[in-house]
CSV table of N, CA and C in Angstrom, one decimal:
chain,number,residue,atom,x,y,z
A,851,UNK,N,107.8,73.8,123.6
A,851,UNK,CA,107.0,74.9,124.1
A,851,UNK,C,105.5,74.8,123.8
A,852,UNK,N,105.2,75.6,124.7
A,852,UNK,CA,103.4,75.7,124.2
A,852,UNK,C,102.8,76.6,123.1
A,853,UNK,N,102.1,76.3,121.9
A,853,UNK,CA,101.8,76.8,121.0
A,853,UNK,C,100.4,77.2,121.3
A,854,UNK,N,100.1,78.9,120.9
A,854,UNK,CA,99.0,79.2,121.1
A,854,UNK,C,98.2,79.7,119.3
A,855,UNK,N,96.9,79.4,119.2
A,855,UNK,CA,97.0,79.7,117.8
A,855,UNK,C,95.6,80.6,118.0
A,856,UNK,N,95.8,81.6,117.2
A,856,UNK,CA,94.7,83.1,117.7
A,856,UNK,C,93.6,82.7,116.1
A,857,UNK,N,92.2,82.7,116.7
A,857,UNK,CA,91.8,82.0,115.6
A,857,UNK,C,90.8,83.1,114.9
A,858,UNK,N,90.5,84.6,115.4
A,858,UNK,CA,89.9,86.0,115.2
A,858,UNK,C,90.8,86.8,114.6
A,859,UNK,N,91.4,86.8,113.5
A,859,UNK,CA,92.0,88.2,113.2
A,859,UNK,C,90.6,89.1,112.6
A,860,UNK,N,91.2,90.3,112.4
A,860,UNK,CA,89.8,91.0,111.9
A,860,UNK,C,90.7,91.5,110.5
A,861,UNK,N,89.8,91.3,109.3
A,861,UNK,CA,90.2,92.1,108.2
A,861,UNK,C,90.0,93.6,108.1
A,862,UNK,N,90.4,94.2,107.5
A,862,UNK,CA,90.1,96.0,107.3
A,862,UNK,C,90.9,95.8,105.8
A,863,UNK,N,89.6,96.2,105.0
A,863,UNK,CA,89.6,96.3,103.7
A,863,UNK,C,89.1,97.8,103.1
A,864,UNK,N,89.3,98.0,102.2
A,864,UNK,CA,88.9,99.4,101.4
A,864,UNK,C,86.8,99.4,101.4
A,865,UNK,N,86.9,98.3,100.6
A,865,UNK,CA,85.4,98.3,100.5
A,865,UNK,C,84.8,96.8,101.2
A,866,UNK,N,83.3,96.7,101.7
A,866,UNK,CA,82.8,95.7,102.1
A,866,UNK,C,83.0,94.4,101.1
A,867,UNK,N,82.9,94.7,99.6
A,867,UNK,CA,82.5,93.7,98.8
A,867,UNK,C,84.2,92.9,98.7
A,868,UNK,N,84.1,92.1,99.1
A,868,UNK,CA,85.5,91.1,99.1
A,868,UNK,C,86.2,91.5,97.9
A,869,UNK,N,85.9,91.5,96.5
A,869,UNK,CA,86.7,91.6,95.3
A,869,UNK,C,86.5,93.0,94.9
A,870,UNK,N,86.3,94.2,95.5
A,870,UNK,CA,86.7,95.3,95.1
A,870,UNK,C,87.6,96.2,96.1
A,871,UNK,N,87.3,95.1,97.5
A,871,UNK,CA,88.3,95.6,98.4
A,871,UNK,C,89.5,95.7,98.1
A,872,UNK,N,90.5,96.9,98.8
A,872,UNK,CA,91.8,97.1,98.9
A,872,UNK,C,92.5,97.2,99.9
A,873,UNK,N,93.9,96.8,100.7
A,873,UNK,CA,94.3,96.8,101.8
A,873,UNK,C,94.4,98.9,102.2
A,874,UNK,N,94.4,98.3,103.2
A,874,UNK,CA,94.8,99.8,103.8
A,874,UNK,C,96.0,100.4,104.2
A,875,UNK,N,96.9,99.1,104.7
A,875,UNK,CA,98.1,99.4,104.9
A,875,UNK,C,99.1,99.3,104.1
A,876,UNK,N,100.2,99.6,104.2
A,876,UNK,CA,101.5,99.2,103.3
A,876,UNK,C,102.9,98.8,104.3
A,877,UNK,N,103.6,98.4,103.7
A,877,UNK,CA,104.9,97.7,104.3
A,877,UNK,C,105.4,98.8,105.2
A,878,UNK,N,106.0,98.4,106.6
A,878,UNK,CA,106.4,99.2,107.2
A,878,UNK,C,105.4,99.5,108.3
A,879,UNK,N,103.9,99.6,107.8
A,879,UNK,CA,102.4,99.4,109.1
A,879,UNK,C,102.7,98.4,110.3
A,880,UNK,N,103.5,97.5,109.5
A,880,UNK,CA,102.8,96.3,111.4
A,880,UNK,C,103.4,97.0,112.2
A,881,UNK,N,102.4,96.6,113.4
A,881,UNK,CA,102.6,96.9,114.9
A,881,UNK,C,101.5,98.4,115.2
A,882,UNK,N,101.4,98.3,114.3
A,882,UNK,CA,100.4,99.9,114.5
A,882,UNK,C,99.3,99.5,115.4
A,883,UNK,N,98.9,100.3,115.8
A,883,UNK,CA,97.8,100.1,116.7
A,883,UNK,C,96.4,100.8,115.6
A,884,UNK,N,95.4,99.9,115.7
A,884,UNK,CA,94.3,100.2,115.2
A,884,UNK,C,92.9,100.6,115.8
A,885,UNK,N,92.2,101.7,115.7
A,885,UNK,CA,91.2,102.1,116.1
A,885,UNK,C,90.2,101.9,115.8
A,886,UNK,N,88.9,101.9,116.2
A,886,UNK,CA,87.6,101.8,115.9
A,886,UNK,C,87.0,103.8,115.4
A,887,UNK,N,87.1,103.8,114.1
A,887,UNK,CA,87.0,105.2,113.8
A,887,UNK,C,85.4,106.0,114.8
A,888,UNK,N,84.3,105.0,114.8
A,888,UNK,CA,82.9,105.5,115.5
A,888,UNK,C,83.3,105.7,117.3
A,889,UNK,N,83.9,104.8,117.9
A,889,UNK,CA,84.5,104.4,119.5
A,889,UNK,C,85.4,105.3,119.3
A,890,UNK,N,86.4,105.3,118.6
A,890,UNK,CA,87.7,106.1,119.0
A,890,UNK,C,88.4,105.5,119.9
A,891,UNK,N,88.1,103.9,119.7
A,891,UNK,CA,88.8,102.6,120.9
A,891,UNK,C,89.8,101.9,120.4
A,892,UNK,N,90.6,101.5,120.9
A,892,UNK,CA,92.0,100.5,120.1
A,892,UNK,C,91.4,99.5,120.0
A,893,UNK,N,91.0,98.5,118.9
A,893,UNK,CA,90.6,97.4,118.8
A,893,UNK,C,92.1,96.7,118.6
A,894,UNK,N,93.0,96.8,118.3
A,894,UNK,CA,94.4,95.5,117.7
A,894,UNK,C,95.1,96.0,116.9
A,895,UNK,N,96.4,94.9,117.0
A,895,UNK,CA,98.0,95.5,116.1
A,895,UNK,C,97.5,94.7,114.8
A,896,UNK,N,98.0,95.3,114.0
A,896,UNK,CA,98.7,95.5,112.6
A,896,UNK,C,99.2,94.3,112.4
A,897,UNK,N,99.0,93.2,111.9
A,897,UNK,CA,99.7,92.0,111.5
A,897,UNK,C,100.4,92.1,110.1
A,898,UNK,N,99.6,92.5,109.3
A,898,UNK,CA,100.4,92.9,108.0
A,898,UNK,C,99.1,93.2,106.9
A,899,UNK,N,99.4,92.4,105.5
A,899,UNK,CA,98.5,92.3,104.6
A,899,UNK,C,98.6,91.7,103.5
A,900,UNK,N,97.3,91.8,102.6
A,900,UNK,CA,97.5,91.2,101.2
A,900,UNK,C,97.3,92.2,100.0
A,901,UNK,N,97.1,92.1,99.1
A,901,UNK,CA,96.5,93.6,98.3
A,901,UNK,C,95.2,93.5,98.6
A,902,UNK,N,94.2,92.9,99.1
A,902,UNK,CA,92.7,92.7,99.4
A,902,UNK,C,92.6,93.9,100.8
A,903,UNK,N,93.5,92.9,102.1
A,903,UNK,CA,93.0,93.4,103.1
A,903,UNK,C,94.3,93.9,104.2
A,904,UNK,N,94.3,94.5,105.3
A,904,UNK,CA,95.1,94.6,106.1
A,904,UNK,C,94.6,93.6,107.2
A,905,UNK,N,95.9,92.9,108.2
A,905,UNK,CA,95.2,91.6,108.7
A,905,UNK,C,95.5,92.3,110.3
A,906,UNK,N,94.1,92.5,111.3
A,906,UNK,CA,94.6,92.9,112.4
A,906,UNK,C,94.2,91.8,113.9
A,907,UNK,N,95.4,91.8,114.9
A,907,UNK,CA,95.2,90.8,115.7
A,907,UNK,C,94.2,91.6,116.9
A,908,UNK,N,93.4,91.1,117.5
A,908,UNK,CA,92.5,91.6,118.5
A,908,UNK,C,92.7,91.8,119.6
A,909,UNK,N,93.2,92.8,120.1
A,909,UNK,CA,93.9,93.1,121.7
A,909,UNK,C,92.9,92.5,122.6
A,910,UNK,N,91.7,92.2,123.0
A,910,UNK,CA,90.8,92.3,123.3
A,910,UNK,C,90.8,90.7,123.8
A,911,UNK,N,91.0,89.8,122.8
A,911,UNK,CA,91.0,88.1,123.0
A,911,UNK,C,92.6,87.7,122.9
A,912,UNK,N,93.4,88.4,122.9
A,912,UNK,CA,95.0,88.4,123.1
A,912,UNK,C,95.0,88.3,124.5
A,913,UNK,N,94.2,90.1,125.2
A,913,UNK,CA,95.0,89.5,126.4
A,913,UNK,C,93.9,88.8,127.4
A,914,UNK,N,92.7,88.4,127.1
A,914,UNK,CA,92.2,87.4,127.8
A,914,UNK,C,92.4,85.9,128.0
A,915,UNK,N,93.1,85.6,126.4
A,915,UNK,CA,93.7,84.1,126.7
A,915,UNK,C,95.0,84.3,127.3
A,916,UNK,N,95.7,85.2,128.0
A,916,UNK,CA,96.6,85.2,128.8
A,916,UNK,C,96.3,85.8,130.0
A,917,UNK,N,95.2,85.9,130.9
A,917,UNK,CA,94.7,86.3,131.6
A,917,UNK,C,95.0,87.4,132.3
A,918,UNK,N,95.3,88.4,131.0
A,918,UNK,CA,95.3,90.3,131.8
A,918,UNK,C,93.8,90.8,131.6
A,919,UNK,N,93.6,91.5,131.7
A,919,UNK,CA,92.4,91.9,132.4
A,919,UNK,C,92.6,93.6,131.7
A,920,UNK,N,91.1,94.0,130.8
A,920,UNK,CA,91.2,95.4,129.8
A,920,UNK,C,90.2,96.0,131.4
A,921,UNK,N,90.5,97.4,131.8
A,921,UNK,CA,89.7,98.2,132.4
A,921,UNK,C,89.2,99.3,131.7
């Protein structure tokens, strides 16, 4: 089969500074759909996390490399 590899996740951490950041989510989160708190827009699902950060995939470049179309 054909392998696609998504090379944008977006992190969402507690704080900006990489080593005082904390994840946001916890086990049982993926799939959630995530918002842009200022837009009030779905930016991407929930992949999972580390204790740093929560890892989210980008609806946005998902479905353009499969050619759906956001209105």
């Amino acid at each position: 089969g054909v392998q696609k590899f998504v090379r944008n996740i977006i992190l969402i951490g507690s704080e900006n500074i990489k080593n005082n950041s904390k994840t946001v989510s916890e086990g049982g989160d993926s799939g959630s759909s995530v918002y842009h708190t200022a837009s009030n827009k779905i930016i991407g699902m929930l992949l999972g996390g580390n204790d740093k950060f929560s890892f989210v995939l980008p609806f946005k470049e998902t479905l353009q490399a499969n050619n759906f179309k956001i209105k």
